[in-house]
Coordinates of N, CA and C in Angstrom, one line a residue:
Chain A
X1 N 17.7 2.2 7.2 CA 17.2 3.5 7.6 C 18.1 4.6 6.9
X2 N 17.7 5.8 7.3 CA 18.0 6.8 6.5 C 19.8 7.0 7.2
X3 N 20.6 7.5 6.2 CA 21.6 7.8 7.2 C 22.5 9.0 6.1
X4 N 22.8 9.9 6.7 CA 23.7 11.1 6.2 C 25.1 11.1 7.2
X5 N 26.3 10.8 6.6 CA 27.4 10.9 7.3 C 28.3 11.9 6.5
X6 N 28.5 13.0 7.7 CA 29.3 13.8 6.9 C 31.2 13.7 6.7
X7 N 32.1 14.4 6.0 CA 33.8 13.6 6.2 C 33.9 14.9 6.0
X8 N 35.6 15.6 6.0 CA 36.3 16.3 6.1 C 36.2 17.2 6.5
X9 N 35.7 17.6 7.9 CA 36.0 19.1 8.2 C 37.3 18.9 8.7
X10 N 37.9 19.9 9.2 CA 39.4 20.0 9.3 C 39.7 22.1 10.0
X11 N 40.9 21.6 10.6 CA 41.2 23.3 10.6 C 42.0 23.7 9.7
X12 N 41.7 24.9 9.3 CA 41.8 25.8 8.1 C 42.6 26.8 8.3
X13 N 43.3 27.4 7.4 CA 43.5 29.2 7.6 C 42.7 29.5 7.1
X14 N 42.1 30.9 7.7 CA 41.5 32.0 6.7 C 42.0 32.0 5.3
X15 N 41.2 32.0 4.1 CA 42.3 32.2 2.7 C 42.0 30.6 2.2
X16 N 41.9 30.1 3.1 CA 42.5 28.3 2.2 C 40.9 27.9 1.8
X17 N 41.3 26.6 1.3 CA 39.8 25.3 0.9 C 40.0 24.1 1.7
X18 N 38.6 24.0 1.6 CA 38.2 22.9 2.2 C 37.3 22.1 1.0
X19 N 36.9 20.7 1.3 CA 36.1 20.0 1.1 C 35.4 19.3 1.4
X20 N 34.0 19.2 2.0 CA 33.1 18.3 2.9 C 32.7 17.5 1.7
X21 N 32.1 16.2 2.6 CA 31.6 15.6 1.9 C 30.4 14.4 2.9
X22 N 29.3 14.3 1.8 CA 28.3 13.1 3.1 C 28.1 12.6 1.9
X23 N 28.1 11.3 2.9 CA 27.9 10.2 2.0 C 26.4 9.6 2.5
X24 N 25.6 9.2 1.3 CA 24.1 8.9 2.3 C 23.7 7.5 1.5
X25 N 22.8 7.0 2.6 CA 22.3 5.6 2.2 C 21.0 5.5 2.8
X26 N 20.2 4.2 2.7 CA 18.6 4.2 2.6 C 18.0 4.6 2.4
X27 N 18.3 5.2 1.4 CA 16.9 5.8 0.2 C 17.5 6.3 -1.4
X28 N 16.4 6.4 -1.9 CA 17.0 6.4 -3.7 C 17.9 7.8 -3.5
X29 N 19.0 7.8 -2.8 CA 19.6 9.3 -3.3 C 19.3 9.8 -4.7
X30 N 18.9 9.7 -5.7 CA 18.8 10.4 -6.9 C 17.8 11.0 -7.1
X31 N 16.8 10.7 -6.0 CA 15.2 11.1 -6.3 C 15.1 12.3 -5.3
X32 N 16.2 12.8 -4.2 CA 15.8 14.0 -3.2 C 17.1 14.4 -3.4
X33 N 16.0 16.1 -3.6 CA 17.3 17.2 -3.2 C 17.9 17.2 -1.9
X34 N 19.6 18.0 -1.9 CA 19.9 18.1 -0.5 C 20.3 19.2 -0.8
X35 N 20.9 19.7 0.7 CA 21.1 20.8 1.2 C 21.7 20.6 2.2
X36 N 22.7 21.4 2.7 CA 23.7 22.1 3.4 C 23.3 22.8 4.3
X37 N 23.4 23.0 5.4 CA 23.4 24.2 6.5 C 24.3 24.2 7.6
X38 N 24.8 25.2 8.4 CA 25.8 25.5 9.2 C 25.0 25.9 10.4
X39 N 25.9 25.5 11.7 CA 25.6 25.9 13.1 C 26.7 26.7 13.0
X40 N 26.7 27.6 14.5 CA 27.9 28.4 15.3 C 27.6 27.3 16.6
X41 N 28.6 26.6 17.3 CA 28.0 26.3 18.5 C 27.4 27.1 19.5
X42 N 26.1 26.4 20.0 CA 25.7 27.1 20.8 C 24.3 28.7 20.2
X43 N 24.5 28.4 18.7 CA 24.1 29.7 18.2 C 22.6 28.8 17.1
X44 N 22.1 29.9 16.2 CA 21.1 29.7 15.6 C 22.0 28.7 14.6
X45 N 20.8 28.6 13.2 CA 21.0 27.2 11.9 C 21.0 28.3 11.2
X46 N 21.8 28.1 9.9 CA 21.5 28.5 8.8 C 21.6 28.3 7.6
X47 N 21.1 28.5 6.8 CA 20.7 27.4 5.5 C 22.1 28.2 4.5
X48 N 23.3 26.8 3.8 CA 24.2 27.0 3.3 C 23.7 27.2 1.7
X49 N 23.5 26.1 1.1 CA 23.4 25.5 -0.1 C 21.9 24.2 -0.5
X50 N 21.9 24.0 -1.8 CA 20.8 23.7 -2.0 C 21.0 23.2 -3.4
X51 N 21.0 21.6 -3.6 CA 21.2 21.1 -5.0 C 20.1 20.2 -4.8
X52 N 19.0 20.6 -6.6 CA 18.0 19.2 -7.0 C 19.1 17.9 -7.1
X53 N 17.9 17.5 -6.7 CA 18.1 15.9 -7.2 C 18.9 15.1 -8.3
X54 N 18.8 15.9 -9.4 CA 20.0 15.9 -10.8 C 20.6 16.7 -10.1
X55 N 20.8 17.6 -10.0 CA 22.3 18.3 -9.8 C 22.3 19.4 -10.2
X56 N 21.5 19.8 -11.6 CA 20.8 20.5 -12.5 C 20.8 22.3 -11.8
X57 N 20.0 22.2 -10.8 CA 20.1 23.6 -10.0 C 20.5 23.5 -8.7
X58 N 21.1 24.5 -8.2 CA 21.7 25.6 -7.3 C 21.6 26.2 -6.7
X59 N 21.3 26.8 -5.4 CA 21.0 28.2 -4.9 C 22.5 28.0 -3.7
X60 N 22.6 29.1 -3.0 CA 23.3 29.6 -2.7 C 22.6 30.4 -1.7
X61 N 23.1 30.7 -0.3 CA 23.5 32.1 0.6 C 24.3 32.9 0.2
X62 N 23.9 34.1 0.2 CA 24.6 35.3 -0.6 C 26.1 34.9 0.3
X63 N 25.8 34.9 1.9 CA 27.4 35.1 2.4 C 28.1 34.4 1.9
X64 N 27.7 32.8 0.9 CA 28.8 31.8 0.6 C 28.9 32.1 -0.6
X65 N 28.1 32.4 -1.7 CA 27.7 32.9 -2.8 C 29.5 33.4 -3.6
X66 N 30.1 32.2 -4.5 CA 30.8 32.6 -5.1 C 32.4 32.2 -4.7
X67 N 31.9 31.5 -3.6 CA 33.2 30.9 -3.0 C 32.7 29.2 -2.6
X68 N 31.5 29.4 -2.2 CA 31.3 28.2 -1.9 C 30.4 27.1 -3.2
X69 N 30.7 25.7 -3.5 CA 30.1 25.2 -4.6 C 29.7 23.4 -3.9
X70 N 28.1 23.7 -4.1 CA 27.6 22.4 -4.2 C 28.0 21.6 -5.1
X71 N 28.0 20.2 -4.9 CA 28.0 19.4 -6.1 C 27.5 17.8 -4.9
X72 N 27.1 17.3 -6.4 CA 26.2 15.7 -6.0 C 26.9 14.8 -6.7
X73 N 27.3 13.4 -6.6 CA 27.5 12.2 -7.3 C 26.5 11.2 -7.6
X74 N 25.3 10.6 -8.1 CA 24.2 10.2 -7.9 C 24.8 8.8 -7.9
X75 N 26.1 8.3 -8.4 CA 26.2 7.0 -8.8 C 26.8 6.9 -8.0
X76 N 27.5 7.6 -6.8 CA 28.3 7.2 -5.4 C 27.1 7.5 -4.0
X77 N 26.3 8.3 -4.1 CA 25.7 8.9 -3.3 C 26.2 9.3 -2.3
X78 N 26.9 10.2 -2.9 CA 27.6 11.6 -2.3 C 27.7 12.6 -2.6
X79 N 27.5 13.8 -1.4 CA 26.7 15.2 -1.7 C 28.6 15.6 -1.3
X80 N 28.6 17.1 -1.7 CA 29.9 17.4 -1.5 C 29.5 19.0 -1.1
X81 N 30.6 19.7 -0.6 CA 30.6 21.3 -0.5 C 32.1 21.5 -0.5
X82 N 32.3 22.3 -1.3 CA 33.8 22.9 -1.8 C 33.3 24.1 -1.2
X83 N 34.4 24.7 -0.2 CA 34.5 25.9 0.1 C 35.8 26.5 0.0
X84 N 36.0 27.5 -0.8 CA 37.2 27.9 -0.8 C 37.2 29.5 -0.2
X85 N 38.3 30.0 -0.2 CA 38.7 31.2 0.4 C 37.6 31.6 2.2
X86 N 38.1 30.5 2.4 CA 37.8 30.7 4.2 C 37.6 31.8 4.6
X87 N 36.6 31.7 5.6 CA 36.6 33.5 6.2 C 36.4 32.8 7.7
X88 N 36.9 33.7 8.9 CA 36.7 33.2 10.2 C 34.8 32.8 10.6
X89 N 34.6 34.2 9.8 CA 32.7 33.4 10.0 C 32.3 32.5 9.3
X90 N 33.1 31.7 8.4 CA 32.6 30.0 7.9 C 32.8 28.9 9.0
X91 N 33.6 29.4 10.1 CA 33.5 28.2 11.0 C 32.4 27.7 11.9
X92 N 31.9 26.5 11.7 CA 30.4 26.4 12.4 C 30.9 24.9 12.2
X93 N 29.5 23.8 12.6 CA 29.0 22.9 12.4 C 28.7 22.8 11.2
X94 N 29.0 22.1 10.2 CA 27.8 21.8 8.7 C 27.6 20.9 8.7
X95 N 26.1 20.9 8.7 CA 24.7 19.4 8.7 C 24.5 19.4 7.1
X96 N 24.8 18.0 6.3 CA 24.0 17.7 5.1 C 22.6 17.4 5.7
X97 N 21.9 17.4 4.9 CA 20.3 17.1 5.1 C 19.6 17.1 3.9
X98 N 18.4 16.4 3.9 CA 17.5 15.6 2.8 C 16.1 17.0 3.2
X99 N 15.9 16.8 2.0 CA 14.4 17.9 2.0 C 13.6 16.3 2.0
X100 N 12.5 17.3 2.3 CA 11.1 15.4 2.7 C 10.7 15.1 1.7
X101 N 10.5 15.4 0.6 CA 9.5 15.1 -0.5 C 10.7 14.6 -2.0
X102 N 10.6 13.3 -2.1 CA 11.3 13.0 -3.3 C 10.9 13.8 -5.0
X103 N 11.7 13.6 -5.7 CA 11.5 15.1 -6.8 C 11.3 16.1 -6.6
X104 N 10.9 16.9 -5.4 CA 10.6 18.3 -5.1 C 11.8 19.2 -4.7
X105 N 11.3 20.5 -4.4 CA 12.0 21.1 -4.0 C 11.4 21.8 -2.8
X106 N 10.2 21.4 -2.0 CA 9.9 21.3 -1.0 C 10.8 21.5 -0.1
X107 N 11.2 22.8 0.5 CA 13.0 22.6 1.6 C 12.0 22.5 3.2
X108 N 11.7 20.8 3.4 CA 11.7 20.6 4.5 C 12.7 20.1 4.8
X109 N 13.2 20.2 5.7 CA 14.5 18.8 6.4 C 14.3 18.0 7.1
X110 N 13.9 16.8 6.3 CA 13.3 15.9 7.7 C 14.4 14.9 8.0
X111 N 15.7 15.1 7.4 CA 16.8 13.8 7.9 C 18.4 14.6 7.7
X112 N 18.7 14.7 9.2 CA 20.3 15.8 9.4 C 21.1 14.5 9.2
X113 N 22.6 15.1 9.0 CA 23.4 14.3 9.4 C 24.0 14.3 10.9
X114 N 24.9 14.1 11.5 CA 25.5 14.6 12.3 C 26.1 15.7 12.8
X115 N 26.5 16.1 11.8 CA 27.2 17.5 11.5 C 28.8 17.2 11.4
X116 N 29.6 18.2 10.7 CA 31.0 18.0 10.7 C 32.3 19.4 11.1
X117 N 32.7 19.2 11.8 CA 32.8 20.9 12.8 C 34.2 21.4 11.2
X118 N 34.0 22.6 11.0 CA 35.0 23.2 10.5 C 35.3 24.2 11.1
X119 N 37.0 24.8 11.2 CA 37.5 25.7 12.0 C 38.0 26.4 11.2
X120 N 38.1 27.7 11.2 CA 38.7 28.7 10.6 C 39.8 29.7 11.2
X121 N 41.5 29.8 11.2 CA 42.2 30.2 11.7 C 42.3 31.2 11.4
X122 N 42.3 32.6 12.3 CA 42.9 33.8 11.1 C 44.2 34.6 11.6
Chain B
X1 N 14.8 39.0 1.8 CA 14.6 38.4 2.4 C 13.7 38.0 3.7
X2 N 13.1 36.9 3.9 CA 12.3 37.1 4.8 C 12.7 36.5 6.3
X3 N 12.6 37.7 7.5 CA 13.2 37.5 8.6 C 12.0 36.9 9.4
X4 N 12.6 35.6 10.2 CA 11.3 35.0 11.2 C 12.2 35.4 12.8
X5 N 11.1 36.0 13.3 CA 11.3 36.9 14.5 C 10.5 35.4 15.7
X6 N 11.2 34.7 16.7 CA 10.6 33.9 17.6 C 10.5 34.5 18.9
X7 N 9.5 34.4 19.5 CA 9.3 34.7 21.0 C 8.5 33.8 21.5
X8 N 9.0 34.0 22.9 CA 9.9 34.9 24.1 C 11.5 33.7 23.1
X9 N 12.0 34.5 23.8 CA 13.3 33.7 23.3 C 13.9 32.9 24.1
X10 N 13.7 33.0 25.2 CA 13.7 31.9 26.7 C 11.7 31.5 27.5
X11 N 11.7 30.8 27.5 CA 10.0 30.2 28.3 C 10.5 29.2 29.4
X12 N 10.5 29.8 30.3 CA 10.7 28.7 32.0 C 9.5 28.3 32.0
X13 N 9.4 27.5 32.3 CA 7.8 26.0 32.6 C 8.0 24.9 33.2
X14 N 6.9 24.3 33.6 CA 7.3 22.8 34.3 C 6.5 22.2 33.6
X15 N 7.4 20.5 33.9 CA 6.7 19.6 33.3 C 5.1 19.6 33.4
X16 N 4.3 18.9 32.6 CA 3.2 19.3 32.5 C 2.1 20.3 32.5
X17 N 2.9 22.0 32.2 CA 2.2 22.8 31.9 C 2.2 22.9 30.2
X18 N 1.6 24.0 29.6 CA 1.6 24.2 28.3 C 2.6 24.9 27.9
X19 N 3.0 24.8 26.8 CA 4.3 25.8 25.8 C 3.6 26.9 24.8
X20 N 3.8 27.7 24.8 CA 3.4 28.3 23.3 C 4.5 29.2 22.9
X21 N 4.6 28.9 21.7 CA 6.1 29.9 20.9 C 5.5 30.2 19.8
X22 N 5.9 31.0 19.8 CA 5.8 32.2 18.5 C 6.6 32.1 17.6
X23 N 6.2 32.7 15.9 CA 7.1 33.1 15.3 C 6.7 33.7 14.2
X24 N 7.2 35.2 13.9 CA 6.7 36.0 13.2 C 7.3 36.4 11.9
X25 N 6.9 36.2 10.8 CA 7.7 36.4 9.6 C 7.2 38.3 9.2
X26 N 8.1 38.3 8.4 CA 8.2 40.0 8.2 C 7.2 39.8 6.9
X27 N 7.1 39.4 6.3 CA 6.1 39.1 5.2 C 5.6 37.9 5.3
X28 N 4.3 37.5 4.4 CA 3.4 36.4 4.1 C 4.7 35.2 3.9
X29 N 4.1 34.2 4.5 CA 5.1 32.9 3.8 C 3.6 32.0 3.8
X30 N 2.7 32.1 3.7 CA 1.3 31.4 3.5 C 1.5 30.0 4.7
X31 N 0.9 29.1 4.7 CA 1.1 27.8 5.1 C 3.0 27.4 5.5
X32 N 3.7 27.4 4.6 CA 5.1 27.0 4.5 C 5.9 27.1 5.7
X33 N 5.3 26.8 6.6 CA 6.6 26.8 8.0 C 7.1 26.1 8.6
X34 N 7.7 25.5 9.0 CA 8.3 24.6 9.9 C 8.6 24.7 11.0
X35 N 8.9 23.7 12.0 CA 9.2 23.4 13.4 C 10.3 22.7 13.2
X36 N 11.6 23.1 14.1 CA 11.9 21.9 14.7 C 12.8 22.1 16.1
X37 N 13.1 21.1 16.6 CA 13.7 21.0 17.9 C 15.6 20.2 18.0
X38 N 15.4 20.9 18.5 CA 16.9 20.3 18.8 C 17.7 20.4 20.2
X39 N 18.0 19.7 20.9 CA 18.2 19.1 21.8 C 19.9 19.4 22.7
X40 N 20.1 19.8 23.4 CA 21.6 19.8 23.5 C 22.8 18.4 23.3
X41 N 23.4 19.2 22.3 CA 24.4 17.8 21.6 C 23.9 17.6 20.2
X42 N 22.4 17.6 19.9 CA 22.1 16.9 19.0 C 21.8 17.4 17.9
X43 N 21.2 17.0 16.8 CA 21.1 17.4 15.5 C 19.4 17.6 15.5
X44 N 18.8 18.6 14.7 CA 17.4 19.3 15.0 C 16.6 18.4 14.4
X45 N 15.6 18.2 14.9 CA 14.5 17.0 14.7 C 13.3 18.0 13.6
X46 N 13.1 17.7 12.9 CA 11.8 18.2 12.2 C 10.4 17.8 13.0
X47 N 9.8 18.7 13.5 CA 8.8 18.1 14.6 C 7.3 18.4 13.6
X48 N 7.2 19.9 13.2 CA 6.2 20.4 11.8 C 6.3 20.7 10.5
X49 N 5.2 20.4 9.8 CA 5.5 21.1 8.4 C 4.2 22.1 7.9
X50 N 4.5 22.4 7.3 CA 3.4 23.1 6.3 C 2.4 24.0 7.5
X51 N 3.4 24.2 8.8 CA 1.9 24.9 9.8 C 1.8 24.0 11.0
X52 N 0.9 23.0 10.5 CA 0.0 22.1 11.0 C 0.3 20.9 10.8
X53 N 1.4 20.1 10.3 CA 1.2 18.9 9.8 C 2.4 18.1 10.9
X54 N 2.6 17.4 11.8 CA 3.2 16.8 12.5 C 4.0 15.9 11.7
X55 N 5.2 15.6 11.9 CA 6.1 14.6 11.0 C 5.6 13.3 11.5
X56 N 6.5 12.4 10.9 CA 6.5 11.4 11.6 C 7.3 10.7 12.5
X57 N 6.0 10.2 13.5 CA 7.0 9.8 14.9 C 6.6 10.9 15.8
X58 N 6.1 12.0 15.5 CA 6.3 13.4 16.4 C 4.8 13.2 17.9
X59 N 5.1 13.1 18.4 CA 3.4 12.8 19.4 C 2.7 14.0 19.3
X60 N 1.0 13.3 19.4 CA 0.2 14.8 19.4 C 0.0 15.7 20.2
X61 N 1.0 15.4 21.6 CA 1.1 17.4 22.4 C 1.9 18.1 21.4
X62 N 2.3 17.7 20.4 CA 3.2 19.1 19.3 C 1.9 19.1 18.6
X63 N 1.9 20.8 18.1 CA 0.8 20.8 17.6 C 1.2 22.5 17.2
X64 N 0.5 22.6 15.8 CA 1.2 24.0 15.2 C 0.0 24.7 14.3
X65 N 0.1 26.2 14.6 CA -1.1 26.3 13.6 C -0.6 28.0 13.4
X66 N -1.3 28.3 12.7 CA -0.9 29.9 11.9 C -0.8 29.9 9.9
X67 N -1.3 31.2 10.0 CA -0.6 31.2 8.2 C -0.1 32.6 8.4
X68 N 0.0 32.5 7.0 CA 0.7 34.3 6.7 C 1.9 34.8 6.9
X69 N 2.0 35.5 8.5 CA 2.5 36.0 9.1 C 3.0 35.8 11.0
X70 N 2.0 34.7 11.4 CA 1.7 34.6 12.5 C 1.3 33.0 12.8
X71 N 2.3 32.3 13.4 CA 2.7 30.9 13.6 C 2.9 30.6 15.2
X72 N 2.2 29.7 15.4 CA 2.6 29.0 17.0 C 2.5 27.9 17.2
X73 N 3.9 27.6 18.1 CA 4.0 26.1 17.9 C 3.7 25.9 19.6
X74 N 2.6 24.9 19.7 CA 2.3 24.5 21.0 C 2.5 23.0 21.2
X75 N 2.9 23.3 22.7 CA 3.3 21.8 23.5 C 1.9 21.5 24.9
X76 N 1.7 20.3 24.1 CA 0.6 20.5 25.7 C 1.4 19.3 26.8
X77 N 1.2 19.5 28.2 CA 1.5 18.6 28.9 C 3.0 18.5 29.1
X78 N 3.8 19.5 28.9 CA 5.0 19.0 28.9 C 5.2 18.0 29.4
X79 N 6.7 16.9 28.5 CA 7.0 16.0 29.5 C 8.6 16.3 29.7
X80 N 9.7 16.1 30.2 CA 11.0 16.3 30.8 C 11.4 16.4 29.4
X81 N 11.4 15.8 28.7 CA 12.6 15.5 27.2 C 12.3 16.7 26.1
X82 N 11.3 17.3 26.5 CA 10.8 18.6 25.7 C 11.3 19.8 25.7
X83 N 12.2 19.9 26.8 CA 12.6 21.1 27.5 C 14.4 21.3 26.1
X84 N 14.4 22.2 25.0 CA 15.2 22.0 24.5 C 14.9 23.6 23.6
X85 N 15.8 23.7 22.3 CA 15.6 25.0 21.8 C 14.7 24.5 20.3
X86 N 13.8 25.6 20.0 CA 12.7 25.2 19.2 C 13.7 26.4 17.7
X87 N 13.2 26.0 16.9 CA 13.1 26.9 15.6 C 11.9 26.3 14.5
X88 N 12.1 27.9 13.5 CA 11.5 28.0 12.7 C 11.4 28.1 11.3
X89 N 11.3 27.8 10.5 CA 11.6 27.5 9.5 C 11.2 28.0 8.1
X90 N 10.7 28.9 7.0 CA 9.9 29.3 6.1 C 10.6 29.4 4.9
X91 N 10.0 28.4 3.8 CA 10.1 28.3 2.7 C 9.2 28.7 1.5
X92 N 8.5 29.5 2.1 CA 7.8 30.2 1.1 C 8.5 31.0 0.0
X93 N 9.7 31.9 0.6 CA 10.1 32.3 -0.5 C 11.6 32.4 -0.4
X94 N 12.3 32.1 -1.1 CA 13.4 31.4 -1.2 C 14.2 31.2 -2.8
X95 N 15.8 31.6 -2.8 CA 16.8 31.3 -2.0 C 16.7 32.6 -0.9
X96 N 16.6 33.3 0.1 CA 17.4 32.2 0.9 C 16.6 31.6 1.9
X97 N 16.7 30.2 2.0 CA 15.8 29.7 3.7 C 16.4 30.4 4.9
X98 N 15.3 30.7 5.6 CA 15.2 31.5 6.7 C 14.5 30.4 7.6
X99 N 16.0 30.8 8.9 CA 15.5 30.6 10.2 C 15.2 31.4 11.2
X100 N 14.2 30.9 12.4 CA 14.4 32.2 13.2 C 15.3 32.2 14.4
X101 N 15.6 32.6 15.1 CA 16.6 32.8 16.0 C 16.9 31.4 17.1
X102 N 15.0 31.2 17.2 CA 15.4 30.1 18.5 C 14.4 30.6 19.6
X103 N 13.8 30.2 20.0 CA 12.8 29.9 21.9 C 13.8 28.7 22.4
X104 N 14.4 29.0 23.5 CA 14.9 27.9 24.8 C 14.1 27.9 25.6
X105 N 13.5 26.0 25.5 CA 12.4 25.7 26.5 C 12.7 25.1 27.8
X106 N 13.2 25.9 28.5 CA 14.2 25.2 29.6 C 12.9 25.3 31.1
X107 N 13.6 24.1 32.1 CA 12.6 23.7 33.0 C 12.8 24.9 33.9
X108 N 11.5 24.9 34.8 CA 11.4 26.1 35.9 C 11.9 25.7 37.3

């Protein structure tokens, strides 16, 4: 079955980097884009980041836009998020997750991970 | 960017009445919407797609219909495990994906 496991959230100062990472298995990771999103507990979702399938393109949330960087491994199948220069509102939950449709860029999310809590000290 | 506006933002009900939630985008997103649910503790379940289209696994009291601007996601019959916070989803135009705030379906 499908599985998205996310590693390294951690507490942070404000100012520092971090690096998440999910590792995913039961299905061709190379054929579906993924994507990133953040909780606040207790609060709304919101969509982080966004890498095709190759790796090839990119989008971004303006608020991460320029600090924060997707990247994919196809031959480990693992999605990554580099975030650097912390801000106290980057602390949330972040869910990797699969869009539904292989080769597309259809942004449904039909498969979360668990999520991985990141803290931000300031 | 396109903002999805949900209401009521709280719905008290009992098991076995109907749900209806709303959710209103500021512009057209045509067909392209989503549902999903998520549960306290847990990670959000994709319940719709494209409007109307039920995932899989999802039972047919979920049931979703709207285009444009004007989307509703209906529960018939509630049963106990339903009672949770709904969102909305629209990918019509994008970067950036937009959610909308949330309906909490909590019992009466």
């Amino acid at each position: 079955q499908v599985q998205l496991v996310e590693s390294g959230g951690d507490v942070v100062q404000a100012g520092g980097s971090l690096r998440l990472s999910c590792a995913a298995s039961g299905f061709p990771f190379s054929s579906y884009a993924l994507n990133w999103l953040r909780q606040v507990p207790g609060e709304g979702l919101e969509w982080v980041a966004f890498i095709s399938s190759d790796g090839s393109l990119e989008h971004y949330a303006d608020s991460v836009k320029g600090r924060f960087t997707i990247s994919r491994d196809n031959s480990k199948n693992t999605l990554s998020l580099q975030m650097d220069s912390l801000r106290p509102e980057d602390a949330a939950l972040y869910y990797c997750t699969r869009v539904r449709d292989a080769h597309g860029t259809n942004i449904i999310f039909d498969y979360w991970g668990q999520g991985i809590l990141v803290t931000v000290s300031s | 960017e396109v903002v999805l506006t949900q209401s009521p933002a709280t719905l008290s009900l009992s098991p076995g009445e109907r749900a209806t939630l709303s959710c209103r985008a500021s512009q057209s997103v045509s067909k392209f919407l989503a549902w999903y649910q998520q549960k306290p503790g847990q990670t959000p379940r994709l319940l719709i797609y494209d409007a109307s289209n039920r995932a899989t696994g999802i039972p047919a009291r979920f049931s979703g219909s709207g285009s444009g601007t004007d989307f509703t996601l209906t529960i018939s019959n509630l049963e106990p495990e339903d009672f949770a916070v709904y969102y909305c989803q629209q990918r019509m135009i994008w970067p950036p994906i937009t959610f909308g705030q949330g309906t909490r379906l909590e019992i009466k």
